[in-house]
């Protein structure tokens, strides 16, 4: 009677988008991308026989400005994706069609299609290099978002393997942005008591957020920011990673997101901010807001900010002043819709009490130099002469 004991590996889905893998052989293999083993094997070449990541969809997506674009018509290399091209590393088709009578373009990228899979290629053995005669099999395992993929390959020189991921987690839910993935490579030798494991870390690209929603096409002037992952998806197909340096920083051309005004978790008083009220702030370094609802820009470089019951102007030189205050706020509990009114800050705007969920919109008209306030709760449009 023969009894076979199998190595049990269990994946526990813990917290959100975190994978804890409890395996006796894997726990020793995934630190700092270094080759480790619980048992020494005399046949294994620990210096030369190391797996490496050849290509990944995340690498080709996060640094689009430095990628090589191959024109499908002429076969030449394009410095920028200004025409119909093929991205060789991720095997994605990039199309740009100009819109007549405008400077905008329609952009299509096949990597955003529903059937496109995120891939990663791992080099297992080096081409042209001899492999140990005792090496029998190579085991490869990919763990991403709770899903597990495994391959068992016969040992050979110049061996590499490609994994494809459908961008969904273990619960079949769509995953957006770049997600971490773990790769485990095991070398099985004849005469060695256990498998020699190596661990690698990489990132795979999930689904992209919809931008223009034009049947798979986007306008190059439309962008969308994924605040959860810190990714800016541009309409021209590039992805800028503001949360991490390296590729994302290069793709953004040195762009960073930083706050320019407001105190974190320090709101201003609800009352109107008069010039003598120092608690509201009069400069970018000291200004505080109560509830930001809308924003618009003027040709002179100033910004008009809808701050709860106030309209405030941030000039190009950093000065902050209140230009309009609502006399009465909508409290959400009245019937019919209360009357609204307001006055400029110079005339001594009054304040009221009510709910902070006061929705209105701002727009600056460069022709007449006026600021227009749209109030959907009272069905009014207010023109503010500045």
Short mmCIF file of C-alpha atoms in Angstrom, two decimals:
data_model
loop_
_atom_site.label_atom_id
_atom_site.label_comp_id
_atom_site.label_asym_id
_atom_site.label_seq_id
_atom_site.Cartn_x
_atom_site.Cartn_y
_atom_site.Cartn_z
CA UNK A 1 0.00 0.00 0.00
CA UNK A 2 1.38 3.37 -1.06
CA UNK A 3 0.51 6.67 0.63
CA UNK A 4 1.10 9.91 -1.28
CA UNK A 5 1.49 13.17 0.62
CA UNK A 6 0.81 16.25 -1.47
CA UNK A 7 2.07 19.75 -0.79
CA UNK A 8 -1.05 21.71 0.21
CA UNK A 9 -1.26 25.34 -0.90
CA UNK A 10 -4.11 27.52 0.26
CA UNK A 11 -4.97 31.05 -0.87
CA UNK A 12 -6.87 33.23 1.58
CA UNK A 13 -8.67 36.33 0.29
CA UNK A 14 -8.14 38.81 3.09
CA UNK A 15 -8.98 42.54 3.27
CA UNK A 16 -9.55 44.30 -0.08
CA UNK A 17 -7.39 43.34 -3.02
CA UNK A 18 -4.86 41.68 -0.72
CA UNK A 19 -3.75 38.12 -1.21
CA UNK A 20 -2.19 36.10 1.56
CA UNK A 21 -0.67 32.88 0.26
CA UNK A 22 0.05 30.31 2.96
CA UNK A 23 2.33 27.70 1.43
CA UNK A 24 5.35 26.19 3.10
CA UNK A 25 7.38 26.32 -0.09
CA UNK A 26 6.21 29.76 -1.26
CA UNK A 27 6.66 31.69 1.96
CA UNK A 28 10.42 31.27 1.57
CA UNK A 29 10.52 32.33 -2.06
CA UNK A 30 9.05 35.81 -2.53
CA UNK A 31 11.36 38.21 -0.74
CA UNK A 32 13.17 40.86 -2.79
CA UNK A 33 12.95 38.82 -6.00
CA UNK A 34 15.76 36.59 -4.76
CA UNK A 35 16.15 32.85 -5.20
CA UNK A 36 15.60 30.96 -1.96
CA UNK A 37 15.09 27.36 -1.04
CA UNK A 38 14.21 25.47 2.09
CA UNK A 39 16.68 22.69 1.09
CA UNK A 40 20.01 22.94 -0.63
CA UNK A 41 20.30 21.26 -4.01
CA UNK A 42 23.78 20.52 -5.33
CA UNK A 43 22.58 20.29 -8.96
CA UNK A 44 21.07 23.80 -9.08
CA UNK A 45 23.12 26.72 -10.42
CA UNK A 46 22.11 29.46 -8.00
CA UNK A 47 24.07 32.16 -9.83
CA UNK A 48 23.04 31.66 -13.45
CA UNK A 49 19.72 29.80 -13.31
CA UNK A 50 17.44 32.63 -12.22
CA UNK A 51 14.04 33.50 -13.70
CA UNK A 52 13.36 37.02 -14.95
CA UNK A 53 10.38 38.96 -16.27
CA UNK A 54 10.77 39.64 -19.98
CA UNK A 55 7.68 41.78 -20.55
CA UNK A 56 4.50 42.83 -18.81
CA UNK A 57 1.40 44.73 -19.91
CA UNK A 58 1.82 47.08 -16.96
CA UNK A 59 5.30 48.12 -18.09
CA UNK A 60 4.16 48.89 -21.63
CA UNK A 61 1.15 50.86 -20.38
CA UNK A 62 2.54 52.99 -17.58
CA UNK A 63 5.31 54.57 -19.65
CA UNK A 64 3.73 55.10 -23.04
CA UNK A 65 5.88 58.12 -23.84
CA UNK A 66 9.03 55.99 -23.89
CA UNK A 67 7.64 53.05 -25.85
CA UNK A 68 8.53 52.21 -29.45
CA UNK A 69 5.59 52.65 -31.79
CA UNK A 70 5.82 50.73 -35.06
CA UNK A 71 3.87 52.15 -37.98
CA UNK A 72 1.87 49.38 -39.59
CA UNK A 73 1.92 50.99 -43.05
CA UNK A 74 5.55 52.03 -43.52
CA UNK A 75 7.24 49.80 -40.94
CA UNK A 76 9.17 52.75 -39.50
CA UNK A 77 9.53 53.60 -35.83
CA UNK A 78 7.38 56.54 -34.68
CA UNK A 79 8.72 58.80 -31.97
CA UNK A 80 5.19 59.62 -30.78
CA UNK A 81 1.83 57.89 -31.41
CA UNK A 82 0.75 60.48 -34.00
CA UNK A 83 -0.60 57.98 -36.55
CA UNK A 84 -1.83 54.40 -36.83
CA UNK A 85 0.73 52.32 -34.99
CA UNK A 86 1.32 49.00 -33.30
CA UNK A 87 2.79 48.85 -29.82
CA UNK A 88 5.15 45.91 -30.20
CA UNK A 89 5.63 45.02 -26.53
CA UNK A 90 1.95 44.81 -25.58
CA UNK A 91 0.79 43.90 -29.12
CA UNK A 92 -1.81 46.67 -29.09
CA UNK A 93 -3.13 48.53 -32.13
CA UNK A 94 -3.26 52.31 -31.83
CA UNK A 95 -5.46 54.32 -34.23
CA UNK A 96 -5.82 58.11 -34.48
CA UNK A 97 -8.35 59.65 -36.84
CA UNK A 98 -8.59 63.47 -37.17
CA UNK A 99 -12.02 65.08 -36.91
CA UNK A 100 -12.60 67.46 -39.78
CA UNK A 101 -12.91 71.13 -38.90
CA UNK A 102 -11.35 70.70 -35.45
CA UNK A 103 -8.06 69.95 -33.76
CA UNK A 104 -9.47 66.89 -31.98
CA UNK A 105 -8.85 63.27 -32.91
CA UNK A 106 -10.66 60.03 -32.34
CA UNK A 107 -8.39 57.51 -30.65
CA UNK A 108 -8.75 53.73 -30.51
CA UNK A 109 -6.44 51.38 -28.65
CA UNK A 110 -7.05 47.65 -28.76
CA UNK A 111 -5.73 47.17 -25.22
CA UNK A 112 -8.94 48.82 -23.98
CA UNK A 113 -11.16 46.33 -25.82
CA UNK A 114 -13.26 43.91 -23.77
CA UNK A 115 -11.44 40.80 -24.98
CA UNK A 116 -7.91 42.08 -24.46
CA UNK A 117 -5.94 40.08 -21.87
CA UNK A 118 -3.18 41.33 -19.62
CA UNK A 119 -0.01 39.27 -20.13
CA UNK A 120 3.32 38.67 -18.46
CA UNK A 121 6.26 36.73 -19.95
CA UNK A 122 8.85 35.03 -17.73
CA UNK A 123 12.26 33.84 -18.85
CA UNK A 124 12.97 30.50 -17.13
CA UNK A 125 16.27 29.43 -18.68
CA UNK A 126 18.78 31.39 -20.72
CA UNK A 127 19.10 30.65 -24.46
CA UNK A 128 22.34 28.97 -25.46
CA UNK A 129 23.29 28.17 -21.89
CA UNK A 130 23.54 24.52 -20.85
CA UNK A 131 21.07 23.33 -18.25
CA UNK A 132 21.89 20.82 -15.51
CA UNK A 133 21.39 17.24 -16.59
CA UNK A 134 19.48 16.47 -13.40
CA UNK A 135 16.87 19.18 -14.08
CA UNK A 136 13.61 17.44 -14.98
CA UNK A 137 10.71 19.91 -14.75
CA UNK A 138 10.08 23.60 -14.16
CA UNK A 139 6.96 24.62 -12.26
CA UNK A 140 5.53 28.12 -12.73
CA UNK A 141 2.72 29.65 -10.68
CA UNK A 142 1.01 33.06 -11.04
CA UNK A 143 -1.05 34.59 -8.23
CA UNK A 144 -3.03 37.74 -8.97
CA UNK A 145 -6.20 39.03 -7.29
CA UNK A 146 -6.89 35.66 -5.68
CA UNK A 147 -6.64 33.69 -8.94
CA UNK A 148 -4.00 31.00 -9.45
CA UNK A 149 -2.51 29.78 -12.73
CA UNK A 150 0.02 26.95 -12.93
CA UNK A 151 2.24 25.44 -15.64
CA UNK A 152 4.54 22.40 -15.58
CA UNK A 153 7.20 22.45 -18.31
CA UNK A 154 9.97 20.10 -19.32
CA UNK A 155 13.42 21.56 -18.82
CA UNK A 156 15.03 23.03 -21.91
CA UNK A 157 17.41 25.85 -22.85
CA UNK A 158 15.92 29.24 -23.77
CA UNK A 159 12.61 28.39 -22.12
CA UNK A 160 10.04 31.10 -21.44
CA UNK A 161 6.34 31.11 -20.61
CA UNK A 162 3.56 33.68 -21.02
CA UNK A 163 0.57 33.99 -18.70
CA UNK A 164 -2.68 35.73 -19.68
CA UNK A 165 -5.02 37.29 -17.13
CA UNK A 166 -8.65 38.26 -17.84
CA UNK A 167 -8.49 41.30 -15.49
CA UNK A 168 -10.95 39.82 -13.00
CA UNK A 169 -10.46 38.74 -9.41
CA UNK A 170 -11.36 35.44 -7.81
CA UNK A 171 -14.98 36.64 -7.48
CA UNK A 172 -15.23 37.35 -11.23
CA UNK A 173 -15.34 41.09 -10.57
CA UNK A 174 -13.61 43.59 -12.82
CA UNK A 175 -10.30 44.98 -11.53
CA UNK A 176 -9.15 48.48 -12.55
CA UNK A 177 -5.71 50.05 -12.61
CA UNK A 178 -2.42 48.28 -11.96
CA UNK A 179 -2.48 45.38 -9.50
CA UNK A 180 0.40 43.48 -7.88
CA UNK A 181 1.09 39.91 -8.97
CA UNK A 182 3.33 37.19 -7.56
CA UNK A 183 5.25 34.70 -9.67
CA UNK A 184 6.80 31.51 -8.29
CA UNK A 185 9.21 29.40 -10.34
CA UNK A 186 10.26 25.98 -9.07
CA UNK A 187 13.08 23.83 -10.43
CA UNK A 188 12.61 20.09 -9.87
CA UNK A 189 15.79 18.00 -9.91
CA UNK A 190 16.32 14.27 -9.82
CA UNK A 191 18.02 13.41 -6.57
CA UNK A 192 17.02 16.63 -4.71
CA UNK A 193 14.62 16.26 -1.78
CA UNK A 194 12.48 19.30 -2.67
CA UNK A 195 11.78 21.88 -5.36
CA UNK A 196 14.06 24.93 -5.61
CA UNK A 197 11.71 27.92 -5.59
CA UNK A 198 12.27 31.47 -6.82
CA UNK A 199 9.91 34.40 -6.27
CA UNK A 200 9.22 37.42 -8.49
CA UNK A 201 6.98 40.45 -8.12
CA UNK A 202 5.39 42.45 -10.92
CA UNK A 203 2.24 44.39 -11.79
CA UNK A 204 -0.47 43.63 -14.30
CA UNK A 205 -2.86 46.07 -15.91
CA UNK A 206 -6.55 45.69 -15.21
CA UNK A 207 -9.51 47.29 -16.96
CA UNK A 208 -9.42 50.93 -18.02
CA UNK A 209 -12.14 53.31 -16.95
CA UNK A 210 -14.52 54.54 -19.64
CA UNK A 211 -13.59 58.02 -20.85
CA UNK A 212 -15.61 59.24 -23.84
CA UNK A 213 -17.88 56.20 -24.26
CA UNK A 214 -17.98 56.43 -28.04
CA UNK A 215 -18.22 52.77 -28.91
CA UNK A 216 -14.68 51.94 -27.83
CA UNK A 217 -13.24 55.21 -29.16
CA UNK A 218 -12.07 58.22 -27.15
CA UNK A 219 -11.43 61.87 -27.85
CA UNK A 220 -7.78 62.80 -27.34
CA UNK A 221 -8.82 65.85 -25.28
CA UNK A 222 -10.86 63.79 -22.81
CA UNK A 223 -9.06 62.44 -19.76
CA UNK A 224 -10.19 60.62 -16.65
CA UNK A 225 -8.53 60.33 -13.26
CA UNK A 226 -8.69 57.10 -11.27
CA UNK A 227 -8.33 58.51 -7.76
CA UNK A 228 -8.27 55.07 -6.12
CA UNK A 229 -5.09 53.99 -7.92
CA UNK A 230 -3.68 57.46 -8.64
CA UNK A 231 -3.81 56.95 -12.42
CA UNK A 232 -4.61 59.54 -15.07
CA UNK A 233 -6.01 57.89 -18.21
CA UNK A 234 -5.48 60.23 -21.10
CA UNK A 235 -7.63 60.21 -24.18
CA UNK A 236 -4.60 59.62 -26.41
CA UNK A 237 -4.03 56.22 -24.76
CA UNK A 238 -1.28 57.11 -22.32
CA UNK A 239 -1.50 56.36 -18.60
CA UNK A 240 0.19 58.63 -16.05
CA UNK A 241 0.89 57.17 -12.61
CA UNK A 242 1.00 59.96 -10.02
CA UNK A 243 1.32 57.64 -7.06
CA UNK A 244 4.59 55.98 -8.01
CA UNK A 245 7.77 57.27 -9.59
CA UNK A 246 9.77 55.65 -12.33
CA UNK A 247 7.70 54.77 -15.38
CA UNK A 248 4.65 56.75 -14.32
CA UNK A 249 6.74 59.81 -13.58
CA UNK A 250 8.44 59.59 -16.98
CA UNK A 251 5.11 59.14 -18.74
CA UNK A 252 3.74 62.26 -17.09
CA UNK A 253 6.70 64.36 -18.14
CA UNK A 254 7.43 65.32 -14.53
CA UNK A 255 3.80 66.17 -13.71
CA UNK A 256 2.58 65.82 -10.17
CA UNK A 257 -0.70 66.48 -8.38
CA UNK A 258 -0.39 68.72 -5.36
CA UNK A 259 -2.86 70.85 -3.37
CA UNK A 260 -2.59 74.59 -4.00
CA UNK A 261 -5.14 75.91 -1.52
CA UNK A 262 -7.09 74.83 1.54
CA UNK A 263 -6.23 73.34 4.93
CA UNK A 264 -6.63 69.58 5.22
CA UNK A 265 -9.51 68.70 7.57
CA UNK A 266 -9.73 72.34 8.76
CA UNK A 267 -12.96 73.88 7.41
CA UNK A 268 -13.74 77.56 7.71
CA UNK A 269 -16.67 78.91 9.73
CA UNK A 270 -20.02 78.74 7.96
CA UNK A 271 -20.54 82.50 8.23
CA UNK A 272 -19.60 84.77 5.37
CA UNK A 273 -15.92 85.61 5.11
CA UNK A 274 -15.47 89.35 5.36
CA UNK A 275 -12.08 90.98 4.73
CA UNK A 276 -11.61 91.34 8.47
CA UNK A 277 -12.27 87.65 9.19
CA UNK A 278 -8.83 86.06 9.53
CA UNK A 279 -10.29 82.58 10.19
CA UNK A 280 -11.18 82.21 6.49
CA UNK A 281 -7.77 83.13 5.12
CA UNK A 282 -6.84 85.63 2.43
CA UNK A 283 -3.96 83.83 0.68
CA UNK A 284 -3.22 80.39 -0.76
CA UNK A 285 -1.22 79.42 2.31
CA UNK A 286 -3.94 80.37 4.82
CA UNK A 287 -7.27 79.96 3.00
CA UNK A 288 -9.82 77.50 4.37
CA UNK A 289 -12.96 76.20 2.67
CA UNK A 290 -16.28 75.01 4.03
CA UNK A 291 -17.59 72.86 1.19
CA UNK A 292 -16.22 72.90 -2.37
CA UNK A 293 -18.95 72.42 -4.97
CA UNK A 294 -17.78 73.96 -8.26
CA UNK A 295 -14.85 75.63 -9.98
CA UNK A 296 -14.24 77.75 -13.06
CA UNK A 297 -11.33 79.71 -14.52
CA UNK A 298 -11.10 83.21 -15.99
CA UNK A 299 -8.85 84.40 -18.84
CA UNK A 300 -6.73 86.47 -16.44
CA UNK A 301 -5.60 83.31 -14.64
CA UNK A 302 -7.86 83.64 -11.64
CA UNK A 303 -10.09 80.86 -10.28
CA UNK A 304 -13.65 81.20 -9.01
CA UNK A 305 -14.50 78.61 -6.40
CA UNK A 306 -17.96 77.68 -5.17
CA UNK A 307 -17.38 77.33 -1.43
CA UNK A 308 -20.71 76.42 0.16
CA UNK A 309 -22.64 79.67 0.63
CA UNK A 310 -19.83 81.78 -0.85
CA UNK A 311 -18.27 82.41 -4.24
CA UNK A 312 -14.57 83.10 -3.77
CA UNK A 313 -11.94 84.36 -6.20
CA UNK A 314 -8.34 83.18 -6.20
CA UNK A 315 -6.29 85.64 -8.23
CA UNK A 316 -3.19 84.75 -10.21
CA UNK A 317 -0.95 86.30 -7.55
CA UNK A 318 -2.47 84.07 -4.81
CA UNK A 319 -4.90 86.49 -3.14
CA UNK A 320 -8.27 85.12 -2.03
CA UNK A 321 -11.41 87.23 -1.67
CA UNK A 322 -15.15 86.64 -1.42
CA UNK A 323 -17.05 88.07 -4.39
CA UNK A 324 -20.56 86.76 -3.70
CA UNK A 325 -22.53 85.32 -0.80
CA UNK A 326 -25.93 83.63 -0.83
CA UNK A 327 -28.40 85.20 1.58
CA UNK A 328 -30.44 82.06 2.11
CA UNK A 329 -29.47 78.43 1.72
CA UNK A 330 -31.65 75.58 0.69
CA UNK A 331 -32.11 73.38 3.75
CA UNK A 332 -33.66 70.42 1.96
CA UNK A 333 -36.65 70.34 4.27
CA UNK A 334 -38.78 73.13 2.86
CA UNK A 335 -41.54 72.72 0.34
CA UNK A 336 -41.87 74.27 -3.04
CA UNK A 337 -38.37 75.74 -3.16
CA UNK A 338 -37.41 78.79 -1.17
CA UNK A 339 -36.42 82.07 -2.71
CA UNK A 340 -32.74 82.67 -3.16
CA UNK A 341 -30.82 85.79 -3.29
CA UNK A 342 -27.38 87.11 -2.76
CA UNK A 343 -25.17 90.13 -2.66
CA UNK A 344 -21.64 90.95 -3.51
CA UNK A 345 -19.09 90.81 -0.75
CA UNK A 346 -18.47 94.52 -1.02
CA UNK A 347 -22.08 95.25 -0.07
CA UNK A 348 -21.92 93.28 3.16
CA UNK A 349 -23.20 89.87 2.26
CA UNK A 350 -25.30 88.20 4.88
CA UNK A 351 -25.15 84.59 5.93
CA UNK A 352 -27.79 82.03 6.62
CA UNK A 353 -28.18 78.61 8.09
CA UNK A 354 -29.02 75.43 6.28
CA UNK A 355 -27.65 72.31 4.73
CA UNK A 356 -24.15 72.22 3.29
CA UNK A 357 -25.33 70.22 0.27
CA UNK A 358 -25.95 73.30 -1.82
CA UNK A 359 -25.49 72.44 -5.49
CA UNK A 360 -24.77 75.14 -8.02
CA UNK A 361 -22.47 75.62 -11.00
CA UNK A 362 -20.15 78.38 -12.18
CA UNK A 363 -19.15 79.58 -15.63
CA UNK A 364 -17.13 82.62 -16.68
CA UNK A 365 -18.07 84.41 -19.91
CA UNK A 366 -14.98 85.96 -21.46
CA UNK A 367 -17.07 88.10 -23.84
CA UNK A 368 -18.83 90.23 -21.22
CA UNK A 369 -16.47 89.52 -18.32
CA UNK A 370 -19.26 88.23 -16.08
CA UNK A 371 -19.53 85.23 -13.82
CA UNK A 372 -22.70 83.15 -14.22
CA UNK A 373 -24.09 81.05 -11.39
CA UNK A 374 -26.53 78.25 -12.17
CA UNK A 375 -28.78 77.21 -9.30
CA UNK A 376 -30.71 74.00 -10.15
CA UNK A 377 -32.62 74.02 -6.85
CA UNK A 378 -34.30 77.37 -7.56
CA UNK A 379 -34.20 77.28 -11.37
CA UNK A 380 -32.32 80.57 -11.53
CA UNK A 381 -29.26 81.86 -13.34
CA UNK A 382 -27.43 84.71 -11.63
CA UNK A 383 -25.06 87.02 -13.48
CA UNK A 384 -22.34 88.57 -11.35
CA UNK A 385 -20.70 91.75 -12.63
CA UNK A 386 -17.05 91.77 -11.63
#
